[in-house]
Coordinates of C-alpha atoms and ligand atoms in Angstrom, one line a residue:
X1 CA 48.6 74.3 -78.4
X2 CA 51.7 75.3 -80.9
X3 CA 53.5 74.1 -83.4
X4 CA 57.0 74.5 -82.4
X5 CA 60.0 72.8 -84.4
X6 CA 57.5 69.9 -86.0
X7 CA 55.8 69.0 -82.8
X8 CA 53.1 70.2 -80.9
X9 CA 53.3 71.5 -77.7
X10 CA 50.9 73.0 -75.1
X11 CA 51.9 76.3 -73.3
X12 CA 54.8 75.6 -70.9
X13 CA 56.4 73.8 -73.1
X14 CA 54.0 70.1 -71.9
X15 CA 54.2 67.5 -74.7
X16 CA 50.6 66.1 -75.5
X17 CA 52.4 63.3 -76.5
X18 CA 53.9 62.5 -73.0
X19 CA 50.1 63.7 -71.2
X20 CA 48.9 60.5 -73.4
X21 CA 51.9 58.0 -72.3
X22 CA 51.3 59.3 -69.3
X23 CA 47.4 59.3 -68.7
X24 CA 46.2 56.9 -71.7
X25 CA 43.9 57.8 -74.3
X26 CA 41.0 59.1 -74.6
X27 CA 41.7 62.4 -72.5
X28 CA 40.6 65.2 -71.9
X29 CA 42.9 68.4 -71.2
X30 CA 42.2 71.7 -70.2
X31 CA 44.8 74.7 -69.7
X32 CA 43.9 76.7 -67.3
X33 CA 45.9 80.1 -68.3
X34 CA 43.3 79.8 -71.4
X35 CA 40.2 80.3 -68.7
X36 CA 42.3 82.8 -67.0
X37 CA 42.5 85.2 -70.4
X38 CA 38.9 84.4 -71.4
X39 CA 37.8 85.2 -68.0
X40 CA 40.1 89.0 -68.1
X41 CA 39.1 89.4 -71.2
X42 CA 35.5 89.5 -70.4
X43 CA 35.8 91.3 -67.3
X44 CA 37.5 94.2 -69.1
X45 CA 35.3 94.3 -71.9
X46 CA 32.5 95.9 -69.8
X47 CA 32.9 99.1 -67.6
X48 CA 30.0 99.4 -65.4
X49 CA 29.9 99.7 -61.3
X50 CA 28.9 96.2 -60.7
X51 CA 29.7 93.4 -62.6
X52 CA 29.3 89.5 -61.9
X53 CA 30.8 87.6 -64.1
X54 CA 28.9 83.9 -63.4
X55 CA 30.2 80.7 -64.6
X56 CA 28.0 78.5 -66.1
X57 CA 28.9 75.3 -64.3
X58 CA 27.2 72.9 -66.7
X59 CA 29.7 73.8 -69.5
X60 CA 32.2 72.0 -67.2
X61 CA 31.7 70.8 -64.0
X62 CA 34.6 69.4 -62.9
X63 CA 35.5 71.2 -59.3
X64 CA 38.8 72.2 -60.3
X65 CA 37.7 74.2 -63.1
X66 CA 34.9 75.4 -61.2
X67 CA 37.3 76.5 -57.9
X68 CA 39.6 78.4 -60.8
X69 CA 36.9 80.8 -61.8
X70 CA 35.7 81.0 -58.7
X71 CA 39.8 82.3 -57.6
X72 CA 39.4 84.7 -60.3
X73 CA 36.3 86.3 -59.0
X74 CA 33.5 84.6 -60.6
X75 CA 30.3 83.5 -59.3
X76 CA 28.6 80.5 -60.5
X77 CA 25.2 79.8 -62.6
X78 CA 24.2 76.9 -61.8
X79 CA 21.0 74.9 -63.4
X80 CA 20.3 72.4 -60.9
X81 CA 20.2 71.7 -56.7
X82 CA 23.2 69.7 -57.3
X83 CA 25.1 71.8 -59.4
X84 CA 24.1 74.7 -56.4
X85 CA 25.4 72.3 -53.9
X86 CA 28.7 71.6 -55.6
X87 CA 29.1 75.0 -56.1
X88 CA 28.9 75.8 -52.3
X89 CA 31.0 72.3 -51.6
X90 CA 33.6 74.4 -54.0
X91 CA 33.6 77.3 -51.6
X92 CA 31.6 80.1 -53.4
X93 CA 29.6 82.2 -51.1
X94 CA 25.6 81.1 -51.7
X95 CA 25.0 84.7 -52.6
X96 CA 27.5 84.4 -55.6
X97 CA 25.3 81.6 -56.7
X98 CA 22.6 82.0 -59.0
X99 CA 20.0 78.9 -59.3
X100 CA 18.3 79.5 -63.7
X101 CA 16.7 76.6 -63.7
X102 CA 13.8 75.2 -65.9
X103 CA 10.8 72.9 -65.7
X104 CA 11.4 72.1 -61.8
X105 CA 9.3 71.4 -58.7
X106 CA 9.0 74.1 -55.9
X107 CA 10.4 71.5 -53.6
X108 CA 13.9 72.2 -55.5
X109 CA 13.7 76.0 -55.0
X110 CA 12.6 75.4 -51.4
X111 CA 16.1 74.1 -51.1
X112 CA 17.5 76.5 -53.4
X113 CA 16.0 79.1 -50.9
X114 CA 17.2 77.6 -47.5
X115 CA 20.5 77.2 -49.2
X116 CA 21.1 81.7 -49.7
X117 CA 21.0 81.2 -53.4
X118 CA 20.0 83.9 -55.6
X119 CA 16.8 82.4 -57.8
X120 CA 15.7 83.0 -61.4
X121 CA 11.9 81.6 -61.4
X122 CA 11.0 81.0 -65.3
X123 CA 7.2 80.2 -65.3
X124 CA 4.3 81.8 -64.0
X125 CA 2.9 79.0 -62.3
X126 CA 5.8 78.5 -60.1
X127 CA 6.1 82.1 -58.9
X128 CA 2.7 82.0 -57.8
X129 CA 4.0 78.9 -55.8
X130 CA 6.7 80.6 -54.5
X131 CA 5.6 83.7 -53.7
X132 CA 2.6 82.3 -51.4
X133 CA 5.2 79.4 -49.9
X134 CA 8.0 82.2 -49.4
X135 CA 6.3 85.8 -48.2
X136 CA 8.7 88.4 -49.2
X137 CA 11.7 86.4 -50.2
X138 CA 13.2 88.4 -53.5
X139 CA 13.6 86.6 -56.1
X140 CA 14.5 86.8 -60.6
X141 CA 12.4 86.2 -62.9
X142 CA 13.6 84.8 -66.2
X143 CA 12.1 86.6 -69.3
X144 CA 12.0 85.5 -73.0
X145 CA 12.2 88.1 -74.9
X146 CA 11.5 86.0 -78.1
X147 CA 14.2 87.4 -79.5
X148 CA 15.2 84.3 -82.4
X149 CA 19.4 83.7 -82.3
X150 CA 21.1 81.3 -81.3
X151 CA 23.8 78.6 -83.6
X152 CA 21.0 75.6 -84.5
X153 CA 17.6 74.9 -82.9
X154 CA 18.5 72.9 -80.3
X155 CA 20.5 75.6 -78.0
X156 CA 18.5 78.6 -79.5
X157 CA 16.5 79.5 -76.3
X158 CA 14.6 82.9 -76.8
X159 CA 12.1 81.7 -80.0
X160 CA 8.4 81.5 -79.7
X161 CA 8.3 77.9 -79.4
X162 CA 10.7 77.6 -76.6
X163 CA 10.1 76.1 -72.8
X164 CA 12.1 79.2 -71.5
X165 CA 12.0 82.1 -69.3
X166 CA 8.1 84.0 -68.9
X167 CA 7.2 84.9 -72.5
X168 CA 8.0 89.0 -72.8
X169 CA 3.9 89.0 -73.8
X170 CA 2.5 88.2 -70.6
X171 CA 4.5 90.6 -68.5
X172 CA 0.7 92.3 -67.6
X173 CA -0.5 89.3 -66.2
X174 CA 3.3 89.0 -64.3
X175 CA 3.2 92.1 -63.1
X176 CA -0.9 91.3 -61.5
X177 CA 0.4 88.8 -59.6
X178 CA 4.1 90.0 -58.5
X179 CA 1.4 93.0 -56.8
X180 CA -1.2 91.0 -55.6
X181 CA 1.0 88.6 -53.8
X182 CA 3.7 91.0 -53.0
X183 CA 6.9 89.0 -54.1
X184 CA 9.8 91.6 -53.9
X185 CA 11.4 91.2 -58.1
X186 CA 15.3 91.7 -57.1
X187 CA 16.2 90.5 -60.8
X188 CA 15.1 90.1 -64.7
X189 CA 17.2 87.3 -66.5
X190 CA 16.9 86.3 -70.3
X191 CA 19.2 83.9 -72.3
X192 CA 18.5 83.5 -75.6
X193 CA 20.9 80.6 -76.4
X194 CA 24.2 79.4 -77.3
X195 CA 26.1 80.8 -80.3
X196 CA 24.7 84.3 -80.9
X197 CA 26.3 85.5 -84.2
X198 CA 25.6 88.8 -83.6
X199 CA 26.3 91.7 -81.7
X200 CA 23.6 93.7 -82.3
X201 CA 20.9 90.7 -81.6
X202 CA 22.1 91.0 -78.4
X203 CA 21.6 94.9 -78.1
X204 CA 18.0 94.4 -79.4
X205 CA 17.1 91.8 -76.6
X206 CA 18.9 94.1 -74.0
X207 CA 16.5 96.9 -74.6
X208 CA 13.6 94.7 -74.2
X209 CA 15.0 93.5 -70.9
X210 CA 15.7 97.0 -70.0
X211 CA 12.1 98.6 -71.3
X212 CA 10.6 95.4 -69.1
X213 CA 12.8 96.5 -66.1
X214 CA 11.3 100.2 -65.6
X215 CA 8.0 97.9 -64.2
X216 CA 9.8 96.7 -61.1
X217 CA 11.5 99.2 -58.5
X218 CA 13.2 96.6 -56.1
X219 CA 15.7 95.1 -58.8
X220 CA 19.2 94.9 -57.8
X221 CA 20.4 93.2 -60.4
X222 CA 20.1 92.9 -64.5
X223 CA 21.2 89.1 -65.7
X224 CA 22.3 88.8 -69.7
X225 CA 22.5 85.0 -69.7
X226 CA 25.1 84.0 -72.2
X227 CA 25.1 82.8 -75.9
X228 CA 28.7 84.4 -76.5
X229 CA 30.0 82.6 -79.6
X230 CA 33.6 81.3 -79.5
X231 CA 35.9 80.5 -82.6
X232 CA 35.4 76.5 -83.7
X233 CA 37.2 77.1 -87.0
X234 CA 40.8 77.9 -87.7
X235 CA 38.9 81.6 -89.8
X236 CA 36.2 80.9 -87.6
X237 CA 33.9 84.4 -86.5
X238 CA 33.5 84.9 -82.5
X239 CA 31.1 87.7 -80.9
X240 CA 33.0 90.9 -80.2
X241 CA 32.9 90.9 -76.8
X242 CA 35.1 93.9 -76.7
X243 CA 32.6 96.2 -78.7
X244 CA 29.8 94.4 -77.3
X245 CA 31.3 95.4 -73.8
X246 CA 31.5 99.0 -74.7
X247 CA 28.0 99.5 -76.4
X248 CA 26.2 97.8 -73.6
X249 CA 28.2 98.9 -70.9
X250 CA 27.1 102.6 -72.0
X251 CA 23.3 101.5 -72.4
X252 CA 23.6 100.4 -69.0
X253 CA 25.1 103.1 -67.2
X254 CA 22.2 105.1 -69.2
X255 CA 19.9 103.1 -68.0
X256 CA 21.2 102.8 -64.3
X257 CA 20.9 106.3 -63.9
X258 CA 17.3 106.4 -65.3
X259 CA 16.6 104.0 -62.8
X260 CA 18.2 106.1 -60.0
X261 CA 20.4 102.9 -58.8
X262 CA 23.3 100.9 -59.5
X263 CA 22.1 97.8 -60.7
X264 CA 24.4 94.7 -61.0
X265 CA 25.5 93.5 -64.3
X266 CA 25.2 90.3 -65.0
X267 CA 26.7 87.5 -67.2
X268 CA 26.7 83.8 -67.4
X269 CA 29.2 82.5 -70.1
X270 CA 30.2 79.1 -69.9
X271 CA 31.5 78.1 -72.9
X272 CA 33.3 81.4 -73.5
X273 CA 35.0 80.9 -70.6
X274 CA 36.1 76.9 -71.0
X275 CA 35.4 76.0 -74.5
X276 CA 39.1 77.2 -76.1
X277 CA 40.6 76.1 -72.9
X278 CA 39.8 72.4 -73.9
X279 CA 41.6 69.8 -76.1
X280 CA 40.4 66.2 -76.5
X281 CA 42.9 63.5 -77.6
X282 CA 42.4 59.7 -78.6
X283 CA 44.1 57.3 -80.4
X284 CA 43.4 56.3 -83.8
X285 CA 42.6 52.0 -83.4
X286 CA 42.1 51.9 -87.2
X287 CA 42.5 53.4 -90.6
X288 CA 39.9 52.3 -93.0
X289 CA 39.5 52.8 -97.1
X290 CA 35.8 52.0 -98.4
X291 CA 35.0 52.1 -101.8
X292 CA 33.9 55.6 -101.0
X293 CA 35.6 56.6 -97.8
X294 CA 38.7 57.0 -95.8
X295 CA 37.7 56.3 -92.1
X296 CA 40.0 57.2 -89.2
X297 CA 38.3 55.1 -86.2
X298 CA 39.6 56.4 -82.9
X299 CA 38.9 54.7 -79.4
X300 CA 36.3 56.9 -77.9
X301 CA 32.5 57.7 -79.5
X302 CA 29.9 60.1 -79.3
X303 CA 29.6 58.5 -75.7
X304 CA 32.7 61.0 -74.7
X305 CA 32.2 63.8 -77.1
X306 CA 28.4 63.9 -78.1
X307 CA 28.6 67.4 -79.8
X308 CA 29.4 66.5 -83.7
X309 CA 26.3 64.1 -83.7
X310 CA 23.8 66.0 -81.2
X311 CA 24.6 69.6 -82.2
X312 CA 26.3 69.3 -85.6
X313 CA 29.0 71.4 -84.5
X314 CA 32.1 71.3 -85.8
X315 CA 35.2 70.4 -83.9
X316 CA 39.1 71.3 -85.4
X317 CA 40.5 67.6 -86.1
X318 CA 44.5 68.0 -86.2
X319 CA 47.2 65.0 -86.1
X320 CA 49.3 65.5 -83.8
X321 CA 51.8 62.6 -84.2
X322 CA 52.8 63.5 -87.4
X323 CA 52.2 67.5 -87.7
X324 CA 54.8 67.4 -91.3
X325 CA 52.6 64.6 -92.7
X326 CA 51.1 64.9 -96.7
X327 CA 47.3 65.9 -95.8
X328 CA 44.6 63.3 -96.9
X329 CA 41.2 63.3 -96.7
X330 CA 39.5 61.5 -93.7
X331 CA 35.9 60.7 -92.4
X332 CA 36.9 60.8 -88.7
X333 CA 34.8 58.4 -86.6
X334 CA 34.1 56.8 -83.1
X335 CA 33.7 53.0 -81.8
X336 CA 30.3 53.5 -81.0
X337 CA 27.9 50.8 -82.2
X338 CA 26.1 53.9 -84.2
X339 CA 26.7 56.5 -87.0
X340 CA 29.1 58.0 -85.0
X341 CA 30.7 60.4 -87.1
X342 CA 33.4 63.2 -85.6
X343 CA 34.1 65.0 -88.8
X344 CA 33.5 64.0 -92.8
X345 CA 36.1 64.6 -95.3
X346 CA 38.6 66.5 -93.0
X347 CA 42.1 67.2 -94.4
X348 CA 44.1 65.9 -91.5
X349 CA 48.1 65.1 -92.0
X350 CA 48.6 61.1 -92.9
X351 CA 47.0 59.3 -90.4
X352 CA 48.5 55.9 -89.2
X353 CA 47.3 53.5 -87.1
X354 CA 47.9 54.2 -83.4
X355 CA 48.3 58.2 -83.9
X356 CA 46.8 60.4 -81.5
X357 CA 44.1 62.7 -82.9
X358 CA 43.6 66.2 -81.1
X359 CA 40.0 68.1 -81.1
X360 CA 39.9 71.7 -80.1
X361 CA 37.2 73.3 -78.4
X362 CA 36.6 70.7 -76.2
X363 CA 36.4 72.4 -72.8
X364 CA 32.8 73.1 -73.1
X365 CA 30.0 70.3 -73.2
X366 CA 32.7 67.7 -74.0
X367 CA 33.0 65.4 -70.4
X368 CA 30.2 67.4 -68.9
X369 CA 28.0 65.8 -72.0
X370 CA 30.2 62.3 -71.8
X371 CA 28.1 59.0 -71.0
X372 CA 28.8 55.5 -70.1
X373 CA 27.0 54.5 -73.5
X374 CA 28.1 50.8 -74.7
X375 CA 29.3 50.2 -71.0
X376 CA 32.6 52.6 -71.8
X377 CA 33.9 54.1 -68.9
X378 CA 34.9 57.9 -69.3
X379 CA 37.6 59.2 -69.6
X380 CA 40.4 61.0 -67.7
X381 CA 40.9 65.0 -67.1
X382 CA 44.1 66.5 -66.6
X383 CA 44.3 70.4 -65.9
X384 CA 47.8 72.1 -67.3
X385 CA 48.6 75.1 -64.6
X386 CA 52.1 76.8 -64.2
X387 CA 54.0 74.5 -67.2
X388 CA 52.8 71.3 -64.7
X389 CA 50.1 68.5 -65.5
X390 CA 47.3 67.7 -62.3
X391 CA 44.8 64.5 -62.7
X392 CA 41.8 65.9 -61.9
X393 CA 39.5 63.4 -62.7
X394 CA 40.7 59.9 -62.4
X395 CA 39.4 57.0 -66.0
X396 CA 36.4 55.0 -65.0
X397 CA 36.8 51.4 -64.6
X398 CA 34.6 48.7 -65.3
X399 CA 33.6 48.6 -61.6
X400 CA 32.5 52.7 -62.3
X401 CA 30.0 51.2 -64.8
X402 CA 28.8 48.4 -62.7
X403 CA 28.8 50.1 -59.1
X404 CA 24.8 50.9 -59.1
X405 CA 23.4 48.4 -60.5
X406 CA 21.5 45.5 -58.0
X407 CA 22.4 41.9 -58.7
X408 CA 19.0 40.0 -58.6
X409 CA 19.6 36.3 -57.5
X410 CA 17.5 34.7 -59.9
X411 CA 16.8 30.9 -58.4
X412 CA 15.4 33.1 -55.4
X413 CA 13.2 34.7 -57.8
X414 CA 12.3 31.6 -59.1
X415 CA 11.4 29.9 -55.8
X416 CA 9.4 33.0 -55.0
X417 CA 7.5 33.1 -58.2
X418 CA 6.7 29.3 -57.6
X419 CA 5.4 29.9 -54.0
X420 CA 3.6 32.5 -55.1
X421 CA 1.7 29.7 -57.9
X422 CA 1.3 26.9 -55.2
X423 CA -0.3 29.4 -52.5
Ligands
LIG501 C1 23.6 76.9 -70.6 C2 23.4 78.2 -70.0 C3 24.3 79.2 -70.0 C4 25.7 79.1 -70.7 O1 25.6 79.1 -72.1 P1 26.9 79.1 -72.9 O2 26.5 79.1 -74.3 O3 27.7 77.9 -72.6 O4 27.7 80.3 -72.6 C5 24.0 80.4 -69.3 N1 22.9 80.5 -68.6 C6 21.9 79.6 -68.6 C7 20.7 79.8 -67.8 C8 22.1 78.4 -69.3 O5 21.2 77.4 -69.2

């Protein structure tokens, strides 16, 4: 989104102004030439015989943002049975699909299995499952390499305290029972978390993954996770994928040839790939002075965009209705019945009542994170393609929220209660 001539305007010349007339507030809005470029961008950054660029589906998960990368060549990563099933419902082949995921039964793998998916296994316990249940069927194993990165504790995946992957210390007792059972390794995974500052963290945990791999002589493929960081802030750093590309890329090759096979390369970004592409609007219902405070309160919560209060992370607040307007300093907040805060002390352009707020980065985590909290239905999703708008996910209603739940007639309770005292 630009500023062209005092207004703000999305590629193709689309007015967010008009999306909102048009769709209501709040909304979500993705552009999909954004993905495309992320997606290039990524691809070209690494020269090695096989690559697989996967998409982590969880970043975003609506199917038209899913069938986009999977038009541009992607495969998918996909965390859970039903992601893996929408991902085949979407039309990628079951061996573009790779099922990471964590802390589930064997009974979810069986499926995984019986569906063609490729599998990451991440604890010992159910590899030992799987190998006796499944005789022969290749599988990935995820490793932690304990490698500590990663933006804030709650996404940083690859410390000593964390749930995932097969801890890089008990690769002896892994490699005992990947013999003794015979359970054909066709992959080693690690993702050590979201936001890796860092090229050269990255570098570090490759070679451990790569040392690791010279134990196993039936891999086909070699899976880097993700953790690429994107820009939040207007000066904001992002990982250079570009140097990244061409320093691993060569370690690779290196390493390929070592091994005496061209193994895949693999990636699964999800918020590099969807996070820029993504713009969240809503309308500001009230502007607020406090003694101490100016409060903007817009008409959506944490329950649509959970981030700022779950993660901490910081989200680029401008006002788009009045882009000339004398900047102030506003505490940005939802309707949510809870400290609900968006941003403190931002320096947004006068804000009235009934402007429209836009917040950047919202591709990633933003709807796929959104909730039904204080019985508000979710919002809308419009993708931008070719200089036209597309719904691609219709608002909730109040019959959304309601739909599941079971109406108990109470005086039929009551009579049943009171038959059950007489008897
Ligand atoms: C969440 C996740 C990703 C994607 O992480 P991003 O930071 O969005 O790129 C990749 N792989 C696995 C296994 C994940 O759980």
């Amino acid at each position: 989104m630009k500023l062209q001539n005092d207004r703000y305007l999305f590629s193709g010349g689309i007015d967010p102004l008009q999306l909102v007339e048009k769709y209501g507030t709040p909304l979500y809005v993705y552009n999909a030439e954004t993905i495309q470029a992320q997606y290039k961008r990524m691809v070209s950054a690494f020269s090695v015989p096989r690559l697989h660029i996967n998409y982590a589906c969880k970043a975003n998960s609506n199917i038209n943002i899913m069938k986009l990368l999977k038009n541009l060549g992607a495969g998918l990563d996909a965390v859970s049975i039903q992601e893996v099933q929408t991902g085949l419902k979407v039309g990628f082949a079951p061996q573009h699909i790779t099922f990471t995921p964590n802390s589930v039964a064997l009974d979810e793998l069986e499926e995984a299995h019986k569906l063609g998916v490729r599998i990451n296994i991440d604890n010992i316990s159910i590899l030992e499952q799987f190998g006796h249940a499944f005789p022969g069927v290749p599988v990935g194993i995820r490793i932690n390499p304990h490698i500590m990165a990663g933006g804030n504790t709650k996404i940083s995946t690859g410390h000593i305290d964390s749930k995932f992957g097969i801890s890089i210390h008990q690769m002896p007792h892994v490699l005992k029972i990947v013999e003794a059972i015979g359970i054909p390794i066709d992959g080693l995974h690690m993702h050590t978390g979201s936001d890796i500052l860092d090229a050269e963290v990255f570098l570090q945990a490759a070679e451990i993954l790569l040392n690791t791999a010279t134990h196993f002589d039936q891999l086909d493929y070699i899976d880097f996770g993700s953790g690429f960081k994107v820009p939040y802030k207007p000066d904001d750093f992002e990982t250079d994928i570009e140097d990244f590309g061409e320093k691993l890329s060569a370690r690779f090759r290196e390493f390929c040839r070592e091994y005496g096979k061209d193994l895949a390369l693999v990636f699964e970004p999800g918020k590099f790939l969807v996070s820029q592409s993504g713009y969240f609007l809503a309308r500001v219902n009230v502007v607020k002075p406090t003694p101490s405070t100016l409060f903007a309160g817009l008409d959506t919560g944490l329950n649509h965009l959970i981030r700022p209060m779950f993660y901490n992370s910081y989200h680029h607040i401008e006002n788009i209705s009045n882009p000339g307007g004398k900047p102030r300093i506003y505490t940005v907040v939802g309707y949510v019945c809870e400290t609900d805060t968006f941003g403190s002390n931002r320096k947004i352009a006068e804000i009235h009542e009934g402007d429209i707020l836009c917040f950047h980065n919202a591709g990633a985590y933003g709807f796929a994170m959104a909730s039904n909290y204080n019985s508000r239905p979710r919002p809308a999703e419009v993708l931008l393609m070719d200089g036209k708008d597309y719904l691609i996910r219709r608002r909730e209603t109040l019959d959304d929220i309601l739909r599941n739940q079971v109406e108990l007639d109470f005086d039929e309770a009551k009579e049943h209660q009171q038959n059950v005292l007489n008897a």
